[in-house]
PDB file of C-alpha atoms in Angstrom:
ATOM      1  CA  ASP A  50       0.000   0.000   0.000  1.00 69.00           C
ATOM      2  CA  THR A  51       1.232   3.481  -0.804  1.00 68.00           C
ATOM      3  CA  ALA A  52       1.051   5.543   2.325  1.00 93.00           C
ATOM      4  CA  VAL A  53       2.613   7.496   5.125  1.00 97.00           C
ATOM      5  CA  SER A  54       3.202   5.106   8.003  1.00 97.00           C
ATOM      6  CA  GLN A  55       4.279   6.029  11.496  1.00 97.00           C
ATOM      7  CA  THR A  56       5.099   3.941  14.538  1.00 97.00           C
ATOM      8  CA  PRO A  57       4.190   3.442  17.252  1.00 97.00           C
ATOM      9  CA  LYS A  58       0.466   4.199  17.155  1.00 96.00           C
ATOM     10  CA  TYR A  59       0.310   4.639  20.929  1.00 97.00           C
ATOM     11  CA  LEU A  60       3.061   5.632  23.317  1.00 97.00           C
ATOM     12  CA  VAL A  61       2.642   5.858  27.088  1.00 98.00           C
ATOM     13  CA  THR A  62       5.716   6.913  29.008  1.00 97.00           C
ATOM     14  CA  GLN A  63       6.848   8.565  32.216  1.00 97.00           C
ATOM     15  CA  MET A  64       8.004  12.145  32.608  1.00 98.00           C
ATOM     16  CA  GLY A  65      11.682  12.580  31.969  1.00 97.00           C
ATOM     17  CA  ASN A  66      12.008   9.698  29.520  1.00 98.00           C
ATOM     18  CA  ASP A  67      13.322   9.976  25.965  1.00 98.00           C
ATOM     19  CA  LYS A  68      11.253   8.544  23.105  1.00 98.00           C
ATOM     20  CA  SER A  69      11.246   8.384  19.314  1.00 98.00           C
ATOM     21  CA  ILE A  70       8.499   8.224  16.708  1.00 98.00           C
ATOM     22  CA  LYS A  71       9.348   6.889  13.275  1.00 98.00           C
ATOM     23  CA  CYS A  72       7.810   7.884   9.957  1.00 98.00           C
ATOM     24  CA  GLU A  73       8.189   6.508   6.459  1.00 97.00           C
ATOM     25  CA  GLN A  74       6.492   7.426   3.186  1.00 97.00           C
ATOM     26  CA  ASN A  75       6.542   5.382  -0.024  1.00 96.00           C
ATOM     27  CA  LEU A  76       4.764   7.983  -2.148  1.00 95.00           C
ATOM     28  CA  GLY A  77       7.948   9.381  -3.674  1.00 94.00           C
ATOM     29  CA  HIS A  78       7.273  12.763  -2.072  1.00 94.00           C
ATOM     30  CA  ASP A  79      10.074  15.274  -1.577  1.00 93.00           C
ATOM     31  CA  THR A  80       8.744  17.044   1.532  1.00 93.00           C
ATOM     32  CA  MET A  81       7.915  15.609   4.968  1.00 94.00           C
ATOM     33  CA  TYR A  82       6.381  17.201   8.053  1.00 95.00           C
ATOM     34  CA  TRP A  83       5.648  16.717  11.714  1.00 96.00           C
ATOM     35  CA  TYR A  84       2.426  18.188  13.111  1.00 96.00           C
ATOM     36  CA  LYS A  85       1.139  18.270  16.670  1.00 96.00           C
ATOM     37  CA  GLN A  86      -2.575  18.071  17.481  1.00 97.00           C
ATOM     38  CA  ASP A  87      -3.522  19.202  20.973  1.00 94.00           C
ATOM     39  CA  SER A  88      -6.479  18.167  23.109  1.00 92.00           C
ATOM     40  CA  LYS A  89      -8.654  20.823  21.456  1.00 92.00           C
ATOM     41  CA  LYS A  90      -7.909  19.319  18.033  1.00 92.00           C
ATOM     42  CA  PHE A  91      -5.793  22.267  16.933  1.00 94.00           C
ATOM     43  CA  LEU A  92      -3.163  21.212  14.373  1.00 95.00           C
ATOM     44  CA  LYS A  93       0.147  23.018  14.270  1.00 93.00           C
ATOM     45  CA  ILE A  94       3.237  22.372  12.201  1.00 93.00           C
ATOM     46  CA  MET A  95       6.442  21.588  14.072  1.00 94.00           C
ATOM     47  CA  PHE A  96       8.995  20.801  11.368  1.00 93.00           C
ATOM     48  CA  SER A  97       9.246  20.450   7.614  1.00 91.00           C
ATOM     49  CA  TYR A  98      12.001  18.823   5.554  1.00 91.00           C
ATOM     50  CA  ASN A  99      12.461  19.137   1.811  1.00 89.00           C
ATOM     51  CA  ASN A 100      14.880  16.648   0.240  1.00 86.00           C
ATOM     52  CA  LYS A 101      16.353  15.971   3.704  1.00 84.00           C
ATOM     53  CA  GLU A 102      16.913  19.693   4.357  1.00 88.00           C
ATOM     54  CA  LEU A 103      15.149  21.412   7.261  1.00 88.00           C
ATOM     55  CA  ILE A 104      13.002  24.230   5.840  1.00 86.00           C
ATOM     56  CA  ILE A 105      10.510  24.936   8.629  1.00 85.00           C
ATOM     57  CA  ASN A 106      11.335  24.875  12.323  1.00 84.00           C
ATOM     58  CA  GLU A 107       8.528  26.383  14.344  1.00 85.00           C
ATOM     59  CA  THR A 108       8.904  27.547  17.942  1.00 79.00           C
ATOM     60  CA  VAL A 109       9.316  24.057  19.313  1.00 88.00           C
ATOM     61  CA  PRO A 110      11.388  23.309  22.455  1.00 91.00           C
ATOM     62  CA  ASN A 111      14.826  22.023  21.537  1.00 92.00           C
ATOM     63  CA  ARG A 112      13.953  18.801  23.377  1.00 96.00           C
ATOM     64  CA  PHE A 113      12.313  17.906  20.067  1.00 96.00           C
ATOM     65  CA  SER A 114      14.785  16.895  17.376  1.00 94.00           C
ATOM     66  CA  PRO A 115      13.783  15.693  13.916  1.00 94.00           C
ATOM     67  CA  LYS A 116      16.074  13.529  11.837  1.00 94.00           C
ATOM     68  CA  SER A 117      15.733  12.769   8.144  1.00 93.00           C
ATOM     69  CA  PRO A 118      18.162  10.028   7.058  1.00 92.00           C
ATOM     70  CA  ASP A 119      16.719  10.084   3.522  1.00 92.00           C
ATOM     71  CA  LYS A 120      13.800  11.585   1.601  1.00 91.00           C
ATOM     72  CA  ALA A 121      11.465   8.743   2.601  1.00 95.00           C
ATOM     73  CA  HIS A 122      12.012   8.930   6.363  1.00 96.00           C
ATOM     74  CA  LEU A 123      11.523  11.594   9.008  1.00 96.00           C
ATOM     75  CA  ASN A 124      11.850  10.557  12.636  1.00 96.00           C
ATOM     76  CA  LEU A 125      11.064  12.609  15.725  1.00 97.00           C
ATOM     77  CA  HIS A 126      13.077  12.232  18.910  1.00 97.00           C
ATOM     78  CA  ILE A 127      11.867  13.811  22.144  1.00 97.00           C
ATOM     79  CA  ASN A 128      14.118  14.208  25.188  1.00 97.00           C
ATOM     80  CA  SER A 129      13.075  14.689  28.802  1.00 97.00           C
ATOM     81  CA  LEU A 130       9.363  14.277  28.153  1.00 97.00           C
ATOM     82  CA  GLU A 131       6.976  16.590  30.006  1.00 97.00           C
ATOM     83  CA  LEU A 132       3.263  16.280  30.802  1.00 97.00           C
ATOM     84  CA  GLY A 133       2.525  19.055  28.306  1.00 95.00           C
ATOM     85  CA  ASP A 134       3.993  16.991  25.476  1.00 96.00           C
ATOM     86  CA  SER A 135       0.955  14.708  25.587  1.00 97.00           C
ATOM     87  CA  ALA A 136      -0.767  15.052  22.235  1.00 97.00           C
ATOM     88  CA  VAL A 137      -1.252  13.299  18.917  1.00 98.00           C
ATOM     89  CA  TYR A 138       1.729  13.663  16.597  1.00 98.00           C
ATOM     90  CA  PHE A 139       1.148  13.355  12.867  1.00 98.00           C
ATOM     91  CA  CYS A 140       3.716  12.757  10.192  1.00 97.00           C
ATOM     92  CA  ALA A 141       2.832  13.920   6.676  1.00 97.00           C
ATOM     93  CA  SER A 142       4.340  14.264   3.230  1.00 96.00           C
ATOM     94  CA  SER A 143       3.765  16.108  -0.034  1.00 94.00           C
ATOM     95  CA  HIS A 144       5.275  16.555  -3.466  1.00 91.00           C
ATOM     96  CA  HIS A 145       6.518  20.067  -4.264  1.00 82.00           C
ATOM     97  CA  ARG A 146       4.684  21.214  -1.094  1.00 78.00           C
ATOM     98  CA  ALA A 147       1.278  20.686  -2.710  1.00 86.00           C
ATOM     99  CA  ARG A 148      -1.357  18.125  -1.627  1.00 93.00           C
ATOM    100  CA  VAL A 149      -0.450  16.801   1.838  1.00 95.00           C
ATOM    101  CA  THR A 150      -0.964  13.172   2.884  1.00 97.00           C
ATOM    102  CA  PHE A 151      -1.049  12.400   6.610  1.00 97.00           C
ATOM    103  CA  GLY A 152      -0.044   9.314   8.552  1.00 97.00           C
ATOM    104  CA  SER A 153      -2.453   7.808  11.058  1.00 96.00           C
ATOM    105  CA  GLY A 154      -0.924   9.575  14.057  1.00 97.00           C
ATOM    106  CA  THR A 155       0.885   8.632  17.267  1.00 98.00           C
ATOM    107  CA  ARG A 156      -0.968   9.287  20.508  1.00 97.00           C
ATOM    108  CA  LEU A 157       1.657  10.198  23.104  1.00 98.00           C
ATOM    109  CA  THR A 158       0.643  10.153  26.760  1.00 98.00           C
ATOM    110  CA  VAL A 159       3.143  11.325  29.356  1.00 98.00           C
ATOM    111  CA  VAL A 160       2.339  10.269  32.928  1.00 97.00           C
TER     112      VAL A 160
ATOM    113  CA  GLY B  35       1.013  35.114  10.248  1.00 86.00           C
ATOM    114  CA  ILE B  36      -2.038  34.247   8.198  1.00 91.00           C
ATOM    115  CA  GLN B  37      -5.303  33.679  10.083  1.00 94.00           C
ATOM    116  CA  VAL B  38      -7.775  30.955   9.100  1.00 97.00           C
ATOM    117  CA  GLU B  39     -11.333  31.006  10.423  1.00 97.00           C
ATOM    118  CA  GLN B  40     -13.877  28.275   9.864  1.00 98.00           C
ATOM    119  CA  SER B  41     -17.608  28.388  10.350  1.00 98.00           C
ATOM    120  CA  PRO B  42     -19.760  27.094  11.812  1.00 98.00           C
ATOM    121  CA  PRO B  43     -17.727  25.520  14.629  1.00 98.00           C
ATOM    122  CA  ASP B  44     -20.347  22.813  15.096  1.00 98.00           C
ATOM    123  CA  LEU B  45     -23.055  21.433  12.826  1.00 98.00           C
ATOM    124  CA  ILE B  46     -25.585  18.713  13.567  1.00 98.00           C
ATOM    125  CA  LEU B  47     -27.645  17.411  10.664  1.00 97.00           C
ATOM    126  CA  GLN B  48     -30.025  14.610   9.816  1.00 97.00           C
ATOM    127  CA  GLU B  49     -28.832  11.969   7.381  1.00 98.00           C
ATOM    128  CA  GLY B  50     -29.626  13.033   3.825  1.00 98.00           C
ATOM    129  CA  ALA B  51     -29.267  16.764   4.467  1.00 98.00           C
ATOM    130  CA  ASN B  52     -26.885  19.063   2.598  1.00 98.00           C
ATOM    131  CA  SER B  53     -24.330  21.313   4.269  1.00 97.00           C
ATOM    132  CA  THR B  54     -21.942  24.143   3.471  1.00 98.00           C
ATOM    133  CA  LEU B  55     -18.766  24.731   5.461  1.00 98.00           C
ATOM    134  CA  ARG B  56     -16.883  27.986   5.127  1.00 98.00           C
ATOM    135  CA  CYS B  57     -13.199  28.904   5.432  1.00 98.00           C
ATOM    136  CA  ASN B  58     -12.058  32.536   5.532  1.00 98.00           C
ATOM    137  CA  PHE B  59      -8.406  33.510   5.410  1.00 97.00           C
ATOM    138  CA  SER B  60      -6.730  36.815   6.153  1.00 95.00           C
ATOM    139  CA  ASP B  61      -4.213  37.072   3.302  1.00 93.00           C
ATOM    140  CA  SER B  62      -3.582  35.866  -0.248  1.00 93.00           C
ATOM    141  CA  VAL B  63      -2.781  32.172  -0.543  1.00 93.00           C
ATOM    142  CA  ASN B  64      -1.083  29.869  -3.044  1.00 92.00           C
ATOM    143  CA  ASN B  65      -2.244  26.630  -1.458  1.00 94.00           C
ATOM    144  CA  LEU B  66      -5.558  25.634   0.143  1.00 97.00           C
ATOM    145  CA  GLN B  67      -6.599  22.166   1.216  1.00 98.00           C
ATOM    146  CA  TRP B  68      -9.625  20.599   2.897  1.00 98.00           C
ATOM    147  CA  PHE B  69      -9.255  17.652   5.249  1.00 98.00           C
ATOM    148  CA  HIS B  70     -11.672  15.341   7.037  1.00 98.00           C
ATOM    149  CA  GLN B  71     -10.651  13.927  10.408  1.00 98.00           C
ATOM    150  CA  ASN B  72     -12.868  10.913  11.071  1.00 96.00           C
ATOM    151  CA  PRO B  73     -13.932   9.789  14.565  1.00 93.00           C
ATOM    152  CA  TRP B  74     -10.915   7.421  14.632  1.00 94.00           C
ATOM    153  CA  GLY B  75      -8.546  10.337  14.198  1.00 95.00           C
ATOM    154  CA  GLN B  76      -7.444   9.744  10.619  1.00 96.00           C
ATOM    155  CA  LEU B  77      -6.842  12.867   8.534  1.00 97.00           C
ATOM    156  CA  ILE B  78      -7.989  12.431   4.944  1.00 97.00           C
ATOM    157  CA  ASN B  79      -7.145  14.966   2.270  1.00 97.00           C
ATOM    158  CA  LEU B  80     -10.375  15.848   0.466  1.00 98.00           C
ATOM    159  CA  PHE B  81      -9.270  18.598  -1.897  1.00 97.00           C
ATOM    160  CA  TYR B  82      -6.226  20.562  -2.961  1.00 96.00           C
ATOM    161  CA  ILE B  83      -7.946  23.694  -4.242  1.00 97.00           C
ATOM    162  CA  PRO B  84      -6.014  26.998  -4.237  1.00 95.00           C
ATOM    163  CA  SER B  85      -8.611  28.383  -6.665  1.00 96.00           C
ATOM    164  CA  GLY B  86     -11.642  27.310  -8.675  1.00 97.00           C
ATOM    165  CA  THR B  87     -14.107  24.489  -8.144  1.00 98.00           C
ATOM    166  CA  LYS B  88     -13.643  20.733  -7.805  1.00 98.00           C
ATOM    167  CA  GLN B  89     -16.047  17.868  -7.258  1.00 98.00           C
ATOM    168  CA  ASN B  90     -15.541  14.388  -5.888  1.00 97.00           C
ATOM    169  CA  GLY B  91     -18.742  12.382  -5.550  1.00 97.00           C
ATOM    170  CA  ARG B  92     -21.045  13.998  -2.988  1.00 98.00           C
ATOM    171  CA  LEU B  93     -18.374  16.528  -2.032  1.00 98.00           C
ATOM    172  CA  SER B  94     -17.400  19.664  -3.860  1.00 98.00           C
ATOM    173  CA  ALA B  95     -15.286  22.686  -2.997  1.00 98.00           C
ATOM    174  CA  THR B  96     -14.955  26.215  -4.307  1.00 98.00           C
ATOM    175  CA  THR B  97     -12.176  28.674  -3.545  1.00 98.00           C
ATOM    176  CA  VAL B  98     -12.529  32.365  -4.410  1.00 97.00           C
ATOM    177  CA  ALA B  99      -8.966  33.438  -3.776  1.00 94.00           C
ATOM    178  CA  THR B 100      -9.558  37.111  -4.598  1.00 95.00           C
ATOM    179  CA  GLU B 101     -12.215  37.285  -1.866  1.00 97.00           C
ATOM    180  CA  ARG B 102     -10.237  35.097   0.542  1.00 97.00           C
ATOM    181  CA  TYR B 103     -12.681  32.309   1.206  1.00 98.00           C
ATOM    182  CA  SER B 104     -13.377  28.708   0.365  1.00 98.00           C
ATOM    183  CA  LEU B 105     -16.529  26.616   0.690  1.00 98.00           C
ATOM    184  CA  LEU B 106     -16.933  22.873   1.129  1.00 98.00           C
ATOM    185  CA  TYR B 107     -20.288  21.402   0.103  1.00 98.00           C
ATOM    186  CA  ILE B 108     -21.500  18.038   1.315  1.00 98.00           C
ATOM    187  CA  SER B 109     -24.655  16.715  -0.298  1.00 98.00           C
ATOM    188  CA  SER B 110     -26.917  13.880   0.880  1.00 98.00           C
ATOM    189  CA  SER B 111     -24.979  13.503   4.133  1.00 97.00           C
ATOM    190  CA  GLN B 112     -24.216  10.048   5.490  1.00 97.00           C
ATOM    191  CA  THR B 113     -23.239   9.061   9.019  1.00 97.00           C
ATOM    192  CA  THR B 114     -19.732   8.315   7.733  1.00 97.00           C
ATOM    193  CA  ASP B 115     -19.372  12.044   6.954  1.00 98.00           C
ATOM    194  CA  SER B 116     -19.252  12.768  10.695  1.00 98.00           C
ATOM    195  CA  GLY B 117     -16.001  14.152  12.043  1.00 98.00           C
ATOM    196  CA  VAL B 118     -14.043  17.375  11.950  1.00 98.00           C
ATOM    197  CA  TYR B 119     -13.419  19.235   8.700  1.00 98.00           C
ATOM    198  CA  PHE B 120     -10.284  21.360   8.496  1.00 98.00           C
ATOM    199  CA  CYS B 121      -9.275  23.996   6.024  1.00 98.00           C
ATOM    200  CA  ALA B 122      -5.535  24.692   5.712  1.00 97.00           C
ATOM    201  CA  VAL B 123      -3.702  27.333   3.717  1.00 96.00           C
ATOM    202  CA  VAL B 124      -0.230  28.486   2.736  1.00 93.00           C
ATOM    203  CA  GLY B 125       0.076  32.257   2.499  1.00 89.00           C
ATOM    204  CA  ASN B 126       1.888  33.931  -0.385  1.00 86.00           C
ATOM    205  CA  PHE B 127       4.186  35.602   2.103  1.00 78.00           C
ATOM    206  CA  GLY B 128       6.034  33.816   4.853  1.00 67.00           C
ATOM    207  CA  ASN B 129       7.729  30.479   5.303  1.00 69.00           C
ATOM    208  CA  GLU B 130       5.374  28.261   3.283  1.00 77.00           C
ATOM    209  CA  LYS B 131       3.899  26.487   6.284  1.00 86.00           C
ATOM    210  CA  LEU B 132       0.419  24.981   6.037  1.00 91.00           C
ATOM    211  CA  THR B 133      -1.715  26.818   8.603  1.00 93.00           C
ATOM    212  CA  PHE B 134      -4.862  25.049   9.806  1.00 96.00           C
ATOM    213  CA  GLY B 135      -8.182  26.517  10.829  1.00 97.00           C
ATOM    214  CA  THR B 136      -9.885  25.432  14.039  1.00 94.00           C
ATOM    215  CA  GLY B 137     -12.240  23.120  12.184  1.00 97.00           C
ATOM    216  CA  THR B 138     -15.964  22.447  11.841  1.00 98.00           C
ATOM    217  CA  ARG B 139     -17.278  19.483  13.807  1.00 98.00           C
ATOM    218  CA  LEU B 140     -20.011  17.782  11.766  1.00 98.00           C
ATOM    219  CA  THR B 141     -22.343  15.251  13.335  1.00 98.00           C
ATOM    220  CA  ILE B 142     -24.751  13.342  11.094  1.00 97.00           C
ATOM    221  CA  ILE B 143     -27.675  11.753  12.907  1.00 97.00           C
ATOM    222  CA  PRO B 144     -29.291   8.637  11.378  1.00 95.00           C
TER     223      PRO B 144
END
């Protein structure tokens, strides 16, 4: 299936831990994104990579670090997790920054 | 940055009814998309429509870029249409990020 796939789907972890979310797209897209959706359903971009180059870096704490080993992958590593990091994180991709396709999301719960 | 407002915030309709969702944006855009987030949380891209009109089955969308709004029409609603509908835009000025509106929550009652 052609898609944007992210793992894990659910992540429950304690405050202070470090965790990673992985994302892969097989659509041949050149741009990948991470979005955060809060409890009120508001979606906000965190990072965007075009051909492995960081092009958008919103005001995100530097505990969040994206890594793009190649055009098909964009992983998100989070250090020292805080309660306020609990949210749904979506990976997405597009070609030439046009129509965006989203992954199914990772629900992160920090306890 | 660009502001995106959607209306109404909530809409409850009987199955079979038609609906119109509106998206207003504060500046000129080169990219506008409509998404449906279903009750399971999946975000589905409905339309990429920076201008003009498109149709896909019971759904259609119109963007009037010069007047800074877009409309999403849903005809003959089905319960599977329930969820949150988001409009998202990229402004002509700025860092090319896709900015989302706050969404319209649509509930279709059988």
